[in-house]
CSV table of C-alpha atoms in Angstrom, one decimal:
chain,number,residue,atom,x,y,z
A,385,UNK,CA,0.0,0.0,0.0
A,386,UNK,CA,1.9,2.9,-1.5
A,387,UNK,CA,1.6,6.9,0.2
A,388,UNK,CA,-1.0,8.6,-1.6
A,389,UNK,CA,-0.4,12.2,-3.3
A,390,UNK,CA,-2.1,13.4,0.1
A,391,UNK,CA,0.6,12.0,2.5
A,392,UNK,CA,1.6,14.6,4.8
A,393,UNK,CA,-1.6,16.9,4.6
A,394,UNK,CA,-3.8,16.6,7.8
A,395,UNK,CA,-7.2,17.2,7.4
A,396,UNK,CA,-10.4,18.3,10.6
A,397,UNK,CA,-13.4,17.2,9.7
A,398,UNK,CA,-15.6,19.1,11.9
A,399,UNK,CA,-18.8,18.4,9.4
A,400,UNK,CA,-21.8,16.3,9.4
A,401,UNK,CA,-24.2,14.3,7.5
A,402,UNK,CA,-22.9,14.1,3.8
A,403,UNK,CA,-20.9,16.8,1.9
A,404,UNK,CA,-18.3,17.7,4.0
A,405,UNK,CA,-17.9,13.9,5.2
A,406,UNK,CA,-17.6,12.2,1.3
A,407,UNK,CA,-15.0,15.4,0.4
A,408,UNK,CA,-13.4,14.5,3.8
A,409,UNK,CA,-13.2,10.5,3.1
A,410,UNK,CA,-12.3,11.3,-0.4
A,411,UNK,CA,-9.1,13.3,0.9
A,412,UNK,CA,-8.3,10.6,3.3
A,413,UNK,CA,-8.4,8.2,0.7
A,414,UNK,CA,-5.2,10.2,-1.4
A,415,UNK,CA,-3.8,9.6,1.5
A,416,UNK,CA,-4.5,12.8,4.1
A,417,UNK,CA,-4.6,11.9,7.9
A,418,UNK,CA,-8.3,13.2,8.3
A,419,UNK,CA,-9.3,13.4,12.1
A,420,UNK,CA,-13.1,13.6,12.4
A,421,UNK,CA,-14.7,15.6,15.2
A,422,UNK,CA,-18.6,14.5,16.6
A,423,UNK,CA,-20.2,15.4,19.5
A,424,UNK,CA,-19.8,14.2,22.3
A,425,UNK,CA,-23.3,13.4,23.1
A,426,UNK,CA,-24.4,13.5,19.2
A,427,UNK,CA,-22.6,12.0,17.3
A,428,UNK,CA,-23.0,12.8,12.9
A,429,UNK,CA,-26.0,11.7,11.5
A,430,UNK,CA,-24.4,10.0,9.3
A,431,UNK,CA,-24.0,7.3,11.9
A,432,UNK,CA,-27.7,6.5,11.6
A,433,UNK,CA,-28.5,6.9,7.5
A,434,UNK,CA,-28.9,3.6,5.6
A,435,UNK,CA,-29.1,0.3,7.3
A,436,UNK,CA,-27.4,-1.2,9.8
A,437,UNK,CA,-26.8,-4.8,10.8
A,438,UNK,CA,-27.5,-5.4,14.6
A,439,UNK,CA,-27.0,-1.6,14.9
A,440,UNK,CA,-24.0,-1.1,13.5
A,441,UNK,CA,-24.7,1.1,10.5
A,442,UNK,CA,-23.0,-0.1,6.6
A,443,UNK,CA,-23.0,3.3,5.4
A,444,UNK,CA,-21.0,5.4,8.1
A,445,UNK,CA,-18.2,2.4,7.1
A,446,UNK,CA,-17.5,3.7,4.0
A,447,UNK,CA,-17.9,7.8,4.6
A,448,UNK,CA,-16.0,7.6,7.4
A,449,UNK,CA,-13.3,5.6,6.4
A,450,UNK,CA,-9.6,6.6,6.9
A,451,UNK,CA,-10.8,9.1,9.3
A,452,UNK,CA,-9.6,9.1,13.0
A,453,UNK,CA,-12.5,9.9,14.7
A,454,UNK,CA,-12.8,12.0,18.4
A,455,UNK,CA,-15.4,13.0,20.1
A,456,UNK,CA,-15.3,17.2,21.2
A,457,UNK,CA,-17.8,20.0,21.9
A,458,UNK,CA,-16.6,22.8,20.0
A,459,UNK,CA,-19.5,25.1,21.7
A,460,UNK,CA,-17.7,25.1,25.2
A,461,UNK,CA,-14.6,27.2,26.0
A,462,UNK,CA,-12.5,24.5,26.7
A,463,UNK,CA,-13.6,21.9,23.9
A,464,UNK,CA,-12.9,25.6,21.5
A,465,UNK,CA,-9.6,25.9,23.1
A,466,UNK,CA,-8.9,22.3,22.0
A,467,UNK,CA,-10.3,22.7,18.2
A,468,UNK,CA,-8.0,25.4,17.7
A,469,UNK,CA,-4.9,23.6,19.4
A,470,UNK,CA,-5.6,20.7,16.6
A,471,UNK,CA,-6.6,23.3,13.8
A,472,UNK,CA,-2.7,24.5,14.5
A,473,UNK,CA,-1.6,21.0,13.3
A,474,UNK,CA,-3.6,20.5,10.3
A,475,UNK,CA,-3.7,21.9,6.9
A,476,UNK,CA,-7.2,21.6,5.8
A,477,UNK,CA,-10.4,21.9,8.1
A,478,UNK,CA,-14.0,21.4,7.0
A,479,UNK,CA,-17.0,22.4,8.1
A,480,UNK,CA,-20.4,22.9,7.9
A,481,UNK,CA,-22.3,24.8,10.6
A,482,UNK,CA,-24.7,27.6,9.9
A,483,UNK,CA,-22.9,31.0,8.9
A,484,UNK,CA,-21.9,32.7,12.5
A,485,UNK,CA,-21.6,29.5,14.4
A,486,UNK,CA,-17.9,29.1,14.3
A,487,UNK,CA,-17.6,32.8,14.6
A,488,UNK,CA,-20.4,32.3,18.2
A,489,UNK,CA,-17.9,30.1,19.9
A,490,UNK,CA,-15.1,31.8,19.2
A,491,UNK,CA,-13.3,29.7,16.7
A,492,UNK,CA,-14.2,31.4,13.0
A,493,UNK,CA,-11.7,31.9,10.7
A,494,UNK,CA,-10.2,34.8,11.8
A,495,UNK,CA,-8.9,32.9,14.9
A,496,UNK,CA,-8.1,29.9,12.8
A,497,UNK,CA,-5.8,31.6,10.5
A,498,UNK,CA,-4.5,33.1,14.0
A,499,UNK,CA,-3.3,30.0,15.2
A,500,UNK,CA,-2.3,28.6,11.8
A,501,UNK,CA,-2.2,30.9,8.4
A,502,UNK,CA,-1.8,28.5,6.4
A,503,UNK,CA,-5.0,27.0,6.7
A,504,UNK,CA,-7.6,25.8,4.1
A,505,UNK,CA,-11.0,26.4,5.6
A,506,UNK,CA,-14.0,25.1,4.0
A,507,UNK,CA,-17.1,26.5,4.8
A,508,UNK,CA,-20.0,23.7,3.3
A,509,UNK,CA,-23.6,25.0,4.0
A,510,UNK,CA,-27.1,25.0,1.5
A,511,UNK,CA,-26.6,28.8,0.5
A,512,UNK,CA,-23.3,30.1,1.3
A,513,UNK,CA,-21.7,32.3,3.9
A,514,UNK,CA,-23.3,35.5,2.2
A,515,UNK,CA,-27.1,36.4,0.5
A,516,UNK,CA,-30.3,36.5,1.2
A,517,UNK,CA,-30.6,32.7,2.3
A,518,UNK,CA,-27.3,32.0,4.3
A,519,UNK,CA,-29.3,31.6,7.4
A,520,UNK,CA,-31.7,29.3,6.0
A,521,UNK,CA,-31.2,25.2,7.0
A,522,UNK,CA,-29.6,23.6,4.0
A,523,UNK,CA,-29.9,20.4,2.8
A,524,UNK,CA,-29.6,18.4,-0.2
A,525,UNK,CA,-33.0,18.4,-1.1
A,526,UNK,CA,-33.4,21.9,-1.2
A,527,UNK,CA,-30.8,22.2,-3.6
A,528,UNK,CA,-32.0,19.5,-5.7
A,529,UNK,CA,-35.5,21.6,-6.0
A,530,UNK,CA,-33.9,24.8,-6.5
A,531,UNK,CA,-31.2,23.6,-9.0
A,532,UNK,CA,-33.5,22.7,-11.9
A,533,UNK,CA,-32.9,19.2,-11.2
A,534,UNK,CA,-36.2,18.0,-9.9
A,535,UNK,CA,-38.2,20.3,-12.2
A,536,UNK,CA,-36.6,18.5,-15.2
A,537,UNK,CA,-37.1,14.8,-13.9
A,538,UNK,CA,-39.6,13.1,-14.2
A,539,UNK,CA,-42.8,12.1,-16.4
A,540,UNK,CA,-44.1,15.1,-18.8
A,541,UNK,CA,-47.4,14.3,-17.2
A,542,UNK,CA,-45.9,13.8,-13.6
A,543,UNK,CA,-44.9,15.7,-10.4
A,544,UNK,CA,-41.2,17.2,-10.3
A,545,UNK,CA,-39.4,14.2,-8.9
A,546,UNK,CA,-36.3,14.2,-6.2
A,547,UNK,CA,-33.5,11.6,-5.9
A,548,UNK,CA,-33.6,8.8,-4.0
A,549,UNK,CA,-30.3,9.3,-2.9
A,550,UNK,CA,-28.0,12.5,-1.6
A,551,UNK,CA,-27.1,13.8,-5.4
A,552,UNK,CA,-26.5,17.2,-4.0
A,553,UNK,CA,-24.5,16.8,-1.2
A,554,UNK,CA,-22.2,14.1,-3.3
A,555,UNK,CA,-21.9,16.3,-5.7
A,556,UNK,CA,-20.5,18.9,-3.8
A,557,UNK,CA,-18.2,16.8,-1.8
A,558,UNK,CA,-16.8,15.6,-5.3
A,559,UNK,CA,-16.5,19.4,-5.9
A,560,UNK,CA,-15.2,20.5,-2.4
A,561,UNK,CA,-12.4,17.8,-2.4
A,562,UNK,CA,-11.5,19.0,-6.0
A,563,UNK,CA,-11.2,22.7,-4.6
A,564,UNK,CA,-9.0,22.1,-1.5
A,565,UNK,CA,-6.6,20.6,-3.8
A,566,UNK,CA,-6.7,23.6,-6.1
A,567,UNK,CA,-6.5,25.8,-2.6
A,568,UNK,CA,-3.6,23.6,-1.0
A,569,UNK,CA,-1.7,24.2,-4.9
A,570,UNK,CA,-2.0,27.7,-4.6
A,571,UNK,CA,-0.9,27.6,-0.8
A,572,UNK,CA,2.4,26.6,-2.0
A,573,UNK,CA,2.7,28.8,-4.5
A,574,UNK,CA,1.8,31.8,-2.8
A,575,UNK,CA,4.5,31.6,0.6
A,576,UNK,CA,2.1,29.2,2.5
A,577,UNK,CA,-0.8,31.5,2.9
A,578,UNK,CA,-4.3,29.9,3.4
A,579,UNK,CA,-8.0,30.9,2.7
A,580,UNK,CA,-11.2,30.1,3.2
A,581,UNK,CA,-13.8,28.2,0.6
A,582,UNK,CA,-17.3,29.1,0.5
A,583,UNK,CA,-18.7,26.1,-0.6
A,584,UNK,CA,-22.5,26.1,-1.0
A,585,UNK,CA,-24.6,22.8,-2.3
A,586,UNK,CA,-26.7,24.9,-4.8
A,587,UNK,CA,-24.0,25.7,-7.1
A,588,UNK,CA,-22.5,22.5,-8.2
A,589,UNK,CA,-26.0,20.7,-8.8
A,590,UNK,CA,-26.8,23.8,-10.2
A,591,UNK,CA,-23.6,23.3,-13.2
A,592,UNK,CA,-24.7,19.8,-13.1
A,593,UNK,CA,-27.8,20.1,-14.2
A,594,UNK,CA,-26.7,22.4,-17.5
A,595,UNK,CA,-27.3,25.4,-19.1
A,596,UNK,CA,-31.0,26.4,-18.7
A,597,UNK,CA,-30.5,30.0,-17.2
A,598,UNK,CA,-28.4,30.9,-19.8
A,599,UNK,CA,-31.3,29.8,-22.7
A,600,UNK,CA,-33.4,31.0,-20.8
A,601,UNK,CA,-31.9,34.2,-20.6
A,602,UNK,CA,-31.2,33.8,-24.4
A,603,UNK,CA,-34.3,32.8,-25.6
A,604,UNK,CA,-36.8,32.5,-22.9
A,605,UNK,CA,-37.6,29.1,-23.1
A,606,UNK,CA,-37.8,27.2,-19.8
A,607,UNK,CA,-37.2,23.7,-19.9
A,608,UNK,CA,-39.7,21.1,-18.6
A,609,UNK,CA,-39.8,17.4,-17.9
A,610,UNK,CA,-39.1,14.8,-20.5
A,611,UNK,CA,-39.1,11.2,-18.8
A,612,UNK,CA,-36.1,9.3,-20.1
A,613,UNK,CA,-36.1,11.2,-23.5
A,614,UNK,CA,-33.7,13.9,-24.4
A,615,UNK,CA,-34.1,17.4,-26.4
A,616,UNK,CA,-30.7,17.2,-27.4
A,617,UNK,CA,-31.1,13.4,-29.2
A,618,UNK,CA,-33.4,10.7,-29.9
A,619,UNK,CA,-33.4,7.8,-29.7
A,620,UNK,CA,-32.4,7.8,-26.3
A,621,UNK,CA,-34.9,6.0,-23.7
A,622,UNK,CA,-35.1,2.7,-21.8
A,623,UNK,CA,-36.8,0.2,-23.2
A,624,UNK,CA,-37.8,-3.1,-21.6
A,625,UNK,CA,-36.3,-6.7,-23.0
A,626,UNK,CA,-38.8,-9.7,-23.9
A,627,UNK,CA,-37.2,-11.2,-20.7
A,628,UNK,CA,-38.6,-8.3,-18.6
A,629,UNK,CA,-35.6,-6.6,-17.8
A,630,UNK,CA,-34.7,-2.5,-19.0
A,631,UNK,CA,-31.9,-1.1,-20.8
A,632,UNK,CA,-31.1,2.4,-21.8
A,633,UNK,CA,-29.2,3.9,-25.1
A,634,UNK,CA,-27.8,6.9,-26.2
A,635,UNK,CA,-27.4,8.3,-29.5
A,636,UNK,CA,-25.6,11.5,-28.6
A,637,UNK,CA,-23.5,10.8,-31.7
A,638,UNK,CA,-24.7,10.7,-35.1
A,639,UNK,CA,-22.5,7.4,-35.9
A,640,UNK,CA,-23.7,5.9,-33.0
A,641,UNK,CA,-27.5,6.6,-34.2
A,642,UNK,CA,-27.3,5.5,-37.9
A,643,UNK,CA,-25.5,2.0,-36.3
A,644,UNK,CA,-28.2,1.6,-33.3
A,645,UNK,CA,-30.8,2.6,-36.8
A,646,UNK,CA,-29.2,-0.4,-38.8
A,647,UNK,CA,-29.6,-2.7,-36.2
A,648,UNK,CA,-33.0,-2.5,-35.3
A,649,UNK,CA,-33.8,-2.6,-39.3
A,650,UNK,CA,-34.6,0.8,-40.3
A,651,UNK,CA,-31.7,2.1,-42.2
A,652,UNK,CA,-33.9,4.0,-44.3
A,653,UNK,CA,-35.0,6.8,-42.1
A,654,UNK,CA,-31.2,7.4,-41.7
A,655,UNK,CA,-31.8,9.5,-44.9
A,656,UNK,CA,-34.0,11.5,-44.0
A,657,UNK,CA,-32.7,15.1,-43.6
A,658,UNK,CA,-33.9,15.6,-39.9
A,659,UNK,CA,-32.1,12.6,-39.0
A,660,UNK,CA,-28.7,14.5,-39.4
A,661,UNK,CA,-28.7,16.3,-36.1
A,662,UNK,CA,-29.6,15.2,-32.6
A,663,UNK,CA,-32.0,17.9,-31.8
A,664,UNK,CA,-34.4,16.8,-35.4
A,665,UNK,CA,-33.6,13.7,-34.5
A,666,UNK,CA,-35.3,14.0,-31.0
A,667,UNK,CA,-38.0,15.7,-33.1
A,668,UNK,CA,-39.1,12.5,-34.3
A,669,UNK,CA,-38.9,10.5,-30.8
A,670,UNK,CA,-42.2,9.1,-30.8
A,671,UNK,CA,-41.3,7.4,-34.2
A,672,UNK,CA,-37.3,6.2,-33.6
A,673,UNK,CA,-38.8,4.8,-30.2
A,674,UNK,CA,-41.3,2.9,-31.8
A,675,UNK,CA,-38.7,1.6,-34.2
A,676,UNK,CA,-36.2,0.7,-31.5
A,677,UNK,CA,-38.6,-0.1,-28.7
A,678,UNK,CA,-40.6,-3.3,-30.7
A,679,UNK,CA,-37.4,-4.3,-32.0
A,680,UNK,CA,-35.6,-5.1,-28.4
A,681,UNK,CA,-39.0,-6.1,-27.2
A,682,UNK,CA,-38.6,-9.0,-29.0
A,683,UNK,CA,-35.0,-10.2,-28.0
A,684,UNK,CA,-33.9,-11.0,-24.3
A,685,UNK,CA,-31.5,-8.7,-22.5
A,686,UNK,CA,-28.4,-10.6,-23.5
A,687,UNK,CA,-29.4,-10.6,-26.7
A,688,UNK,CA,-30.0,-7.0,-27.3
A,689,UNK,CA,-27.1,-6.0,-25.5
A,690,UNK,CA,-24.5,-8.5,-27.2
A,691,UNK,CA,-26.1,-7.3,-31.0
A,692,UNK,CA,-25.5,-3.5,-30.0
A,693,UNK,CA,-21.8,-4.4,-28.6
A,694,UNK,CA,-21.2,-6.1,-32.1
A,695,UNK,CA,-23.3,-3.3,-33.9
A,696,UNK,CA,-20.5,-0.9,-31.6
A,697,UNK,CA,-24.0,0.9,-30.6
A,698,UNK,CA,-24.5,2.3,-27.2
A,699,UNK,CA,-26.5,0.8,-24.5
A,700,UNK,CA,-26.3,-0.5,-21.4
A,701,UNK,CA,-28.4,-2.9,-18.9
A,702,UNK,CA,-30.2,-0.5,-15.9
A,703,UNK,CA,-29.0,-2.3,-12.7
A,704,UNK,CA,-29.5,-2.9,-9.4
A,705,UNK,CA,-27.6,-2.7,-6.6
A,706,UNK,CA,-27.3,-6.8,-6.9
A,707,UNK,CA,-26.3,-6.7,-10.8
A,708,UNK,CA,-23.7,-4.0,-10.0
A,709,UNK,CA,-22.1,-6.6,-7.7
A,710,UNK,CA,-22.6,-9.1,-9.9
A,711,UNK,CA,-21.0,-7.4,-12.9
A,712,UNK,CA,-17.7,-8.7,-14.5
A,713,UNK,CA,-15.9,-5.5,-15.3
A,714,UNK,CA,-17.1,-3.4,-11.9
A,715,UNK,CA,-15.6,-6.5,-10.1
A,716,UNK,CA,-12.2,-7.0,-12.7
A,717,UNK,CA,-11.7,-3.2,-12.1
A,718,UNK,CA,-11.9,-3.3,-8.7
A,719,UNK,CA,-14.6,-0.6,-8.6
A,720,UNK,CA,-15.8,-1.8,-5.5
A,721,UNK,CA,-13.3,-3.7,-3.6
A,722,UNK,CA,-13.4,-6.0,0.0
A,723,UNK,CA,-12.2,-4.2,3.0
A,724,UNK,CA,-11.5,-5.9,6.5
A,725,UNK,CA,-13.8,-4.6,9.0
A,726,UNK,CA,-13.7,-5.6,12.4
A,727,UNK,CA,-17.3,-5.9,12.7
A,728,UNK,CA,-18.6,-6.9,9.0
A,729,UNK,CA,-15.3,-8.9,8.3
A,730,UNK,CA,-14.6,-8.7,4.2
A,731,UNK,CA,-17.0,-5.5,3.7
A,732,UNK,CA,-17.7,-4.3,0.2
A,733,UNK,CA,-17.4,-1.1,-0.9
A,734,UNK,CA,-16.5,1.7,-3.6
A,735,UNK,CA,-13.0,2.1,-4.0
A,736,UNK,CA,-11.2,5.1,-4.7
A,737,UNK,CA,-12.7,7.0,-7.4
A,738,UNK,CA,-10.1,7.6,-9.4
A,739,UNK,CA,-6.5,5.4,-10.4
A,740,UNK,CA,-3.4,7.3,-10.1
A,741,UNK,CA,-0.3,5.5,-11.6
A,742,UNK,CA,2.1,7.1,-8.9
A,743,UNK,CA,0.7,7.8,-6.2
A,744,UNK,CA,-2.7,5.9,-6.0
A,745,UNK,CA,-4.8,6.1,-3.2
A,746,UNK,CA,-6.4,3.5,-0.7
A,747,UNK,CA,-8.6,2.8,1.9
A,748,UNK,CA,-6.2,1.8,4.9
A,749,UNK,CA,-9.7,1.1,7.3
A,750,UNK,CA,-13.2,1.4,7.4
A,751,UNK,CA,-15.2,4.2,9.5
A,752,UNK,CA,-14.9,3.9,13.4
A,753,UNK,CA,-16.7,4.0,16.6
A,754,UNK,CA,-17.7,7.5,18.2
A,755,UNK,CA,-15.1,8.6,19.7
A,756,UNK,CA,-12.5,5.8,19.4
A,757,UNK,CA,-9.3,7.9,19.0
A,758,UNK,CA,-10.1,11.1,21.2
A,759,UNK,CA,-7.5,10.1,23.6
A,760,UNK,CA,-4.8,9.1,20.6
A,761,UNK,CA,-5.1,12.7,19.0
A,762,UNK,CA,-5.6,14.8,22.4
A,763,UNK,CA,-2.6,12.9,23.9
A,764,UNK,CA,-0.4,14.2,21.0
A,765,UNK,CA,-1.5,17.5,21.9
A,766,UNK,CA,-0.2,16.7,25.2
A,767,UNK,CA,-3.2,16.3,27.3
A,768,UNK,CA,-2.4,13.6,30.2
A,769,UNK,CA,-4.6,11.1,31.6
A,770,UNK,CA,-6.1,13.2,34.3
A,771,UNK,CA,-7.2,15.9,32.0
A,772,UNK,CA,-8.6,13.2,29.3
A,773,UNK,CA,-10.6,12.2,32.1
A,774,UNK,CA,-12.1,15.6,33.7
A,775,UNK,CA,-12.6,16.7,30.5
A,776,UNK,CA,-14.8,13.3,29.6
A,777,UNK,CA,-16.5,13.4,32.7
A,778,UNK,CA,-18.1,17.1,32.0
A,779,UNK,CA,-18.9,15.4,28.4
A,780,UNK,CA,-16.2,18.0,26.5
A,781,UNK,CA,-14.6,14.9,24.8
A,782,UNK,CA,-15.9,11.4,24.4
């Protein structure tokens, strides 16, 4: 198990629930020594999301992996005093308390940066640390509704529809991990100097979800809901196998269409002169699903998929979470990968999300009991015995 580009960089994670925690597990993964701060009476939520087998939760394994994890009020004067002894040995710290609660307890980053310039602060919350909403509670959900996402999903004849999973806050931890890289870059280019990132979840769902402000501002066309269908291409739908199983396609290039047209025995319509761009093409949905749709009706799922494969169409099979660890190339690839746990044993999970040829990254062991390391990481600030105790006893550690 090789040092990943991270080694070195020490990371707080003073978050909670999703965000901060995946950007904070992604960062430990590279290879940063990420120490994760709960309460000491309430621990992250995280810890009861998802199932759990005999109460110990499968999910808080995998975001909380390669994290040490303590257990500190920051809102008392003496837990504060501690936050910003550790804040003086890291490099990164994450959080993602309402705007003004760092500042309330006396540990914003003004006293951050006094103790340690060079520190990244990231600042995760629904809205940001400025505007009219920054006070407002933010969650994932709001962000998918305010994003465009949910408006655009769904049945043309049906309600906006939300994820079933945290697409906003993953998103933005994808995106916050990304920017404390770029922030610990331009730490050493600029004498060691740190900053502060004001992450919010709107924004990167908001990029995600593509460029309807802007044609809207353009044109003043709002986009609506389109089931599986696309404006920008057609055919591109899922369409259920004689075998009763689904499978999607995409035609977002016009090779790929005229092959997946072939195929299903209508290479005429591939002369027709709205059939040369994707956006005529998706003009004329009704008709290329009809074509498509009866003609993998009639074949099994393997069947349809191994004739697009040879046809060098694309199209895939929709899984579930029992076909994705069934699948042959997830499993080759190691895109999920056993981990020892000491209460699961071999636990599966997603591995790293990227491969680095260097300096690849790793998950050294899985997410941790609440407050497991407090005294580990408080001794090395050189708090004794007697202290760790007082201090546990008035419930300012864990």
């Amino acid at each position: 198990m090789t040092s990943g580009p991270l080694a070195g960089i020490r990371v707080i994670d003073a978050s909670t629930i999703l965000a901060g925690p995946l950007a904070c597990q992604i960062l430990g993964d590279y290879g940063a020594d990420v120490v994760k701060i709960e309460h000491p009476t309430k621990p992250d939520g995280m810890r009861g999301h998802g199932p759990a087998v005999d109460g110990t939760p499968i999910w808080w394994k995998e975001v909380a992996r390669n994290k040490q994890t303590i257990g500190l009020s920051l809102s008392v004067p003496e837990g504060a005093e501690l936050f910003l002894r550790l804040a003086a040995t890291a490099d990164v710290v994450v959080e993602n308390f309402r705007p003004g609660t760092l500042e309330k307890w006396g540990v914003g980053p003004e006293q951050l940066h006094a103790v340690n310039p060079g520190l990244v602060i990231v600042r995760i919350t629904g809205f940001g640390q400025t505007g009219p909403y920054a006070s407002r509670a933010g969650f994932g959900t709001l962000a998918e509704s305010m994003s465009g996402f949910a408006h655009l999903t769904g049945q043309p004849d049906g309600p906006p529809t939300l994820p079933a999973f945290g697409l906003a806050d993953s998103i933005c931890g994808i995106a916050a991990s990304s920017a404390v890289s770029m922030a610990l870059l331009a730490r050493e280019k600029n004498g060691g100097q740190g900053q502060v990132i004001d992450m919010d979840l709107l924004s990167p769902i908001m990029t995600a979800v593509g460029p309807g402000p802007t044609v809207y501002q353009q044109t003043g066309v709002v986009g609506m809901r389109h089931g599986n269908r696309s404006t920008n291409n057609a055919p591109r739908n899922t369409y259920q196998t004689s075998d009763g199983h689904w499978v999607a396609i995409s035609t977002s290039a016009q090779a790929i269409a005229e092959r997946v047209m072939v195929l299903v025995g209508h290479p005429e319509v591939i002369e027709e002169p709205w059939f040369a761009a994707g956006n005529t093409r998706a003009q004329h949905t009704d008709e290329l699903d009809e074509m498509v749709g009866s003609w993998i009706g009639a074949r099994t799922r393997d069947e349809v998929v191994d004739a697009f494969t040879e046809a060098g169409a694309a199209i895939a099979p929709i899984y579930s979470a029992k076909e994705i660890v069934e699948d042959p190339h997830i499993r080759e690839t190691q895109m999920l990968t056993e981990v020892d746990d000491a209460d699961f044993g071999p636990l599966l999970q997603h591995n790293v999300m990227w491969r680095m040829s260097e300096t690849p990254g790793s998950i050294r062991f899985t997410g941790r009991k609440h407050g497991e390391d407090t005294d580990e990481v408080l001794t090395g600030l050189g708090l004794d015995a007697e202290k760790l105790a007082d201090l546990r006893e008035r419930n300012v550690i864990r």
